[in-house]
PDB file of C-alpha atoms in Angstrom:
ATOM      1  CA  MET C  46      -0.448  -0.197   0.294  1.00 62.00           C
ATOM      2  CA  THR C  47       2.049   3.529  -0.756  1.00 65.00           C
ATOM      3  CA  ALA C  48       1.299   6.400   1.213  1.00 67.00           C
ATOM      4  CA  ARG C  49      -1.435   9.060   0.322  1.00 70.00           C
ATOM      5  CA  PRO C  50       0.119  12.749   0.047  1.00 67.00           C
ATOM      6  CA  THR C  51      -1.695  14.780   3.315  1.00 71.00           C
ATOM      7  CA  ALA C  52      -2.249  18.456   2.682  1.00 76.00           C
ATOM      8  CA  GLU C  53       0.006  20.698   4.222  1.00 77.00           C
ATOM      9  CA  PRO C  54      -1.142  22.221   7.232  1.00 71.00           C
ATOM     10  CA  VAL C  55      -2.502  25.502   6.888  1.00 71.00           C
ATOM     11  CA  PRO C  56      -1.264  28.447  10.304  1.00 69.00           C
ATOM     12  CA  ALA C  57      -4.482  29.668  11.945  1.00 73.00           C
ATOM     13  CA  LEU C  58      -3.571  33.843  11.803  1.00 73.00           C
ATOM     14  CA  PHE C  59      -4.188  36.140  14.959  1.00 71.00           C
ATOM     15  CA  ALA C  60      -3.137  38.131  13.556  1.00 73.00           C
ATOM     16  CA  ASP C  61      -0.656  40.780  10.617  1.00 75.00           C
ATOM     17  CA  GLY C  62       0.431  43.983  10.967  1.00 75.00           C
ATOM     18  CA  LEU C  63       2.708  46.892   9.109  1.00 75.00           C
ATOM     19  CA  LEU C  64       6.015  47.509  11.774  1.00 77.00           C
ATOM     20  CA  THR C  65       6.743  50.013  11.333  1.00 74.00           C
ATOM     21  CA  ASP C  66       8.886  50.926  14.577  1.00 73.00           C
ATOM     22  CA  PRO C  67      12.787  50.011  14.614  1.00 73.00           C
ATOM     23  CA  LEU C  68      13.207  46.293  16.021  1.00 74.00           C
ATOM     24  CA  ALA C  69      15.955  44.935  17.572  1.00 73.00           C
ATOM     25  CA  LEU C  70      15.983  41.857  19.408  1.00 74.00           C
ATOM     26  CA  ALA C  71      18.288  39.394  20.942  1.00 76.00           C
ATOM     27  CA  VAL C  72      16.901  37.092  23.847  1.00 77.00           C
ATOM     28  CA  PRO C  73      19.404  35.213  26.104  1.00 81.00           C
ATOM     29  CA  GLN C  74      18.246  31.581  26.037  1.00 86.00           C
ATOM     30  CA  GLY C  75      15.980  30.648  29.041  1.00 86.00           C
ATOM     31  CA  THR C  76      13.844  33.880  28.046  1.00 90.00           C
ATOM     32  CA  ARG C  77      10.019  33.147  28.350  1.00 93.00           C
ATOM     33  CA  VAL C  78       7.587  33.691  25.208  1.00 92.00           C
ATOM     34  CA  VAL C  79       4.325  34.449  25.353  1.00 93.00           C
ATOM     35  CA  VAL C  80       1.847  34.956  23.209  1.00 94.00           C
ATOM     36  CA  ALA C  81      -1.534  37.303  24.282  1.00 94.00           C
ATOM     37  CA  ARG C  82      -3.887  38.792  23.081  1.00 94.00           C
ATOM     38  CA  TYR C  83      -6.086  41.611  24.208  1.00 94.00           C
ATOM     39  CA  GLU C  84      -9.337  43.168  23.661  1.00 95.00           C
ATOM     40  CA  ILE C  85     -10.038  46.361  25.659  1.00 96.00           C
ATOM     41  CA  PRO C  86     -13.486  47.912  25.674  1.00 96.00           C
ATOM     42  CA  PRO C  87     -14.310  51.159  24.398  1.00 97.00           C
ATOM     43  CA  GLY C  88     -13.921  53.964  26.875  1.00 97.00           C
ATOM     44  CA  GLY C  89     -11.144  51.090  28.595  1.00 96.00           C
ATOM     45  CA  GLU C  90      -7.296  51.281  28.779  1.00 95.00           C
ATOM     46  CA  LEU C  91      -4.214  49.912  30.254  1.00 94.00           C
ATOM     47  CA  PRO C  92      -3.484  51.628  33.400  1.00 95.00           C
ATOM     48  CA  TRP C  93       0.212  53.373  33.602  1.00 97.00           C
ATOM     49  CA  HIS C  94       2.583  49.769  33.266  1.00 96.00           C
ATOM     50  CA  TYR C  95       5.947  49.085  31.602  1.00 96.00           C
ATOM     51  CA  HIS C  96       7.798  45.797  30.467  1.00 97.00           C
ATOM     52  CA  GLU C  97      10.436  43.974  32.063  1.00 95.00           C
ATOM     53  CA  GLY C  98      11.488  42.287  28.772  1.00 93.00           C
ATOM     54  CA  ARG C  99      10.366  43.398  24.795  1.00 92.00           C
ATOM     55  CA  VAL C 100       7.020  43.642  23.522  1.00 94.00           C
ATOM     56  CA  VAL C 101       6.218  43.385  19.468  1.00 93.00           C
ATOM     57  CA  ALA C 102       1.993  43.772  19.022  1.00 94.00           C
ATOM     58  CA  VAL C 103      -0.482  44.190  16.436  1.00 94.00           C
ATOM     59  CA  VAL C 104      -3.183  46.534  16.195  1.00 95.00           C
ATOM     60  CA  THR C 105      -5.991  43.055  14.601  1.00 94.00           C
ATOM     61  CA  ALA C 106      -9.224  45.752  15.796  1.00 95.00           C
ATOM     62  CA  GLY C 107     -10.185  49.610  16.337  1.00 97.00           C
ATOM     63  CA  THR C 108      -7.034  51.634  17.119  1.00 97.00           C
ATOM     64  CA  LEU C 109      -4.642  51.900  20.096  1.00 97.00           C
ATOM     65  CA  THR C 110      -3.933  55.313  21.535  1.00 98.00           C
ATOM     66  CA  ARG C 111      -0.624  55.137  23.672  1.00 97.00           C
ATOM     67  CA  THR C 112       0.166  57.739  26.074  1.00 97.00           C
ATOM     68  CA  LEU C 113       4.658  57.526  26.598  1.00 96.00           C
ATOM     69  CA  ALA C 114       6.733  58.551  29.909  1.00 94.00           C
ATOM     70  CA  ASP C 115       7.708  61.785  28.103  1.00 95.00           C
ATOM     71  CA  GLY C 116       3.567  62.671  27.725  1.00 95.00           C
ATOM     72  CA  SER C 117       3.948  61.962  23.600  1.00 96.00           C
ATOM     73  CA  GLU C 118       0.881  59.123  21.779  1.00 97.00           C
ATOM     74  CA  CYS C 119       1.152  56.975  19.540  1.00 95.00           C
ATOM     75  CA  VAL C 120      -1.608  56.743  18.064  1.00 97.00           C
ATOM     76  CA  THR C 121      -2.049  52.648  15.794  1.00 96.00           C
ATOM     77  CA  PRO C 122      -4.426  51.531  13.912  1.00 95.00           C
ATOM     78  CA  ALA C 123      -5.680  48.175  13.020  1.00 94.00           C
ATOM     79  CA  GLY C 124      -2.768  46.874  10.838  1.00 91.00           C
ATOM     80  CA  GLN C 125       0.177  47.500  12.241  1.00 92.00           C
ATOM     81  CA  VAL C 126       2.350  46.674  14.552  1.00 92.00           C
ATOM     82  CA  ILE C 127       4.048  48.434  18.094  1.00 93.00           C
ATOM     83  CA  VAL C 128       7.195  47.784  19.530  1.00 92.00           C
ATOM     84  CA  GLU C 129       7.515  48.650  23.066  1.00 91.00           C
ATOM     85  CA  PRO C 130       9.838  50.376  25.332  1.00 87.00           C
ATOM     86  CA  VAL C 131      11.506  47.698  27.570  1.00 92.00           C
ATOM     87  CA  GLY C 132      11.959  49.263  31.398  1.00 95.00           C
ATOM     88  CA  PRO C 133      10.688  51.883  34.254  1.00 95.00           C
ATOM     89  CA  ARG C 134      12.265  54.688  31.763  1.00 92.00           C
ATOM     90  CA  GLY C 135       9.158  52.625  29.077  1.00 93.00           C
ATOM     91  CA  VAL C 136       6.455  53.689  31.599  1.00 97.00           C
ATOM     92  CA  HIS C 137       3.090  54.048  29.780  1.00 97.00           C
ATOM     93  CA  LYS C 138      -1.179  53.292  29.457  1.00 96.00           C
ATOM     94  CA  ALA C 139      -2.267  52.009  26.523  1.00 96.00           C
ATOM     95  CA  GLU C 140      -6.308  53.735  25.657  1.00 97.00           C
ATOM     96  CA  ASN C 141      -9.141  53.435  23.444  1.00 98.00           C
ATOM     97  CA  ARG C 142     -11.172  56.291  22.746  1.00 98.00           C
ATOM     98  CA  GLY C 143     -13.022  54.233  19.880  1.00 96.00           C
ATOM     99  CA  SER C 144     -16.181  53.858  19.404  1.00 97.00           C
ATOM    100  CA  ARG C 145     -15.173  49.515  18.791  1.00 96.00           C
ATOM    101  CA  THR C 146     -13.885  46.956  20.479  1.00 96.00           C
ATOM    102  CA  LEU C 147      -9.933  47.594  20.557  1.00 96.00           C
ATOM    103  CA  GLU C 148      -8.071  43.714  20.599  1.00 95.00           C
ATOM    104  CA  LEU C 149      -3.895  42.829  20.487  1.00 93.00           C
ATOM    105  CA  CYS C 150      -2.533  40.288  19.782  1.00 94.00           C
ATOM    106  CA  ALA C 151       1.116  40.439  21.425  1.00 94.00           C
ATOM    107  CA  LEU C 152       3.876  38.506  21.238  1.00 94.00           C
ATOM    108  CA  PHE C 153       6.689  39.467  24.894  1.00 94.00           C
ATOM    109  CA  PHE C 154       9.804  38.322  25.717  1.00 93.00           C
ATOM    110  CA  LEU C 155      10.365  38.590  29.016  1.00 94.00           C
ATOM    111  CA  PRO C 156      12.976  36.813  31.916  1.00 93.00           C
ATOM    112  CA  VAL C 157      11.521  34.012  33.595  1.00 92.00           C
ATOM    113  CA  ASP C 158      10.484  35.381  36.692  1.00 92.00           C
ATOM    114  CA  ALA C 159       8.568  38.732  35.260  1.00 94.00           C
ATOM    115  CA  PRO C 160       5.292  40.069  34.447  1.00 95.00           C
ATOM    116  CA  LEU C 161       3.138  40.760  31.505  1.00 95.00           C
ATOM    117  CA  SER C 162       3.653  43.886  33.028  1.00 95.00           C
ATOM    118  CA  THR C 163       4.592  45.778  36.128  1.00 96.00           C
ATOM    119  CA  ARG C 164       2.391  48.415  37.504  1.00 96.00           C
ATOM    120  CA  ALA C 165       3.454  52.147  37.834  1.00 96.00           C
ATOM    121  CA  ALA C 166       2.958  55.858  38.544  1.00 94.00           C
ATOM    122  CA  PRO C 167       2.756  58.100  35.807  1.00 92.00           C
ATOM    123  CA  PRO C 168       5.479  59.681  35.047  1.00 89.00           C
ATOM    124  CA  ALA C 169       6.074  63.217  35.942  1.00 85.00           C
ATOM    125  CA  VAL C 170       6.295  65.319  32.632  1.00 73.00           C
TER     126      VAL C 170
END
């Protein structure tokens, strides 16, 4: 009996976006890698926080507004990619100021025992 050819597996795409920020990614062996999906309702936010490792996220629906440590705002529509700053100096918050649910798919590269994010006080600007 001859083996029948099997169909190549087709991946389920969670996110597909365009990288517009520079990305330098050198991670040590033993880095924790996490994929997370966020849904933020209209008017919702992720309060001031920072990440202890590199985070790359694709906005898959809605529009993300981030306020950065220097007080500037970055608006990222669906289909775009963000690269988050690392460490406490990169404190930021994320908001959904739109009228539809904001959806993000994030890839975290973290130290083994690090949380996904650490809450922080708003920066003095």
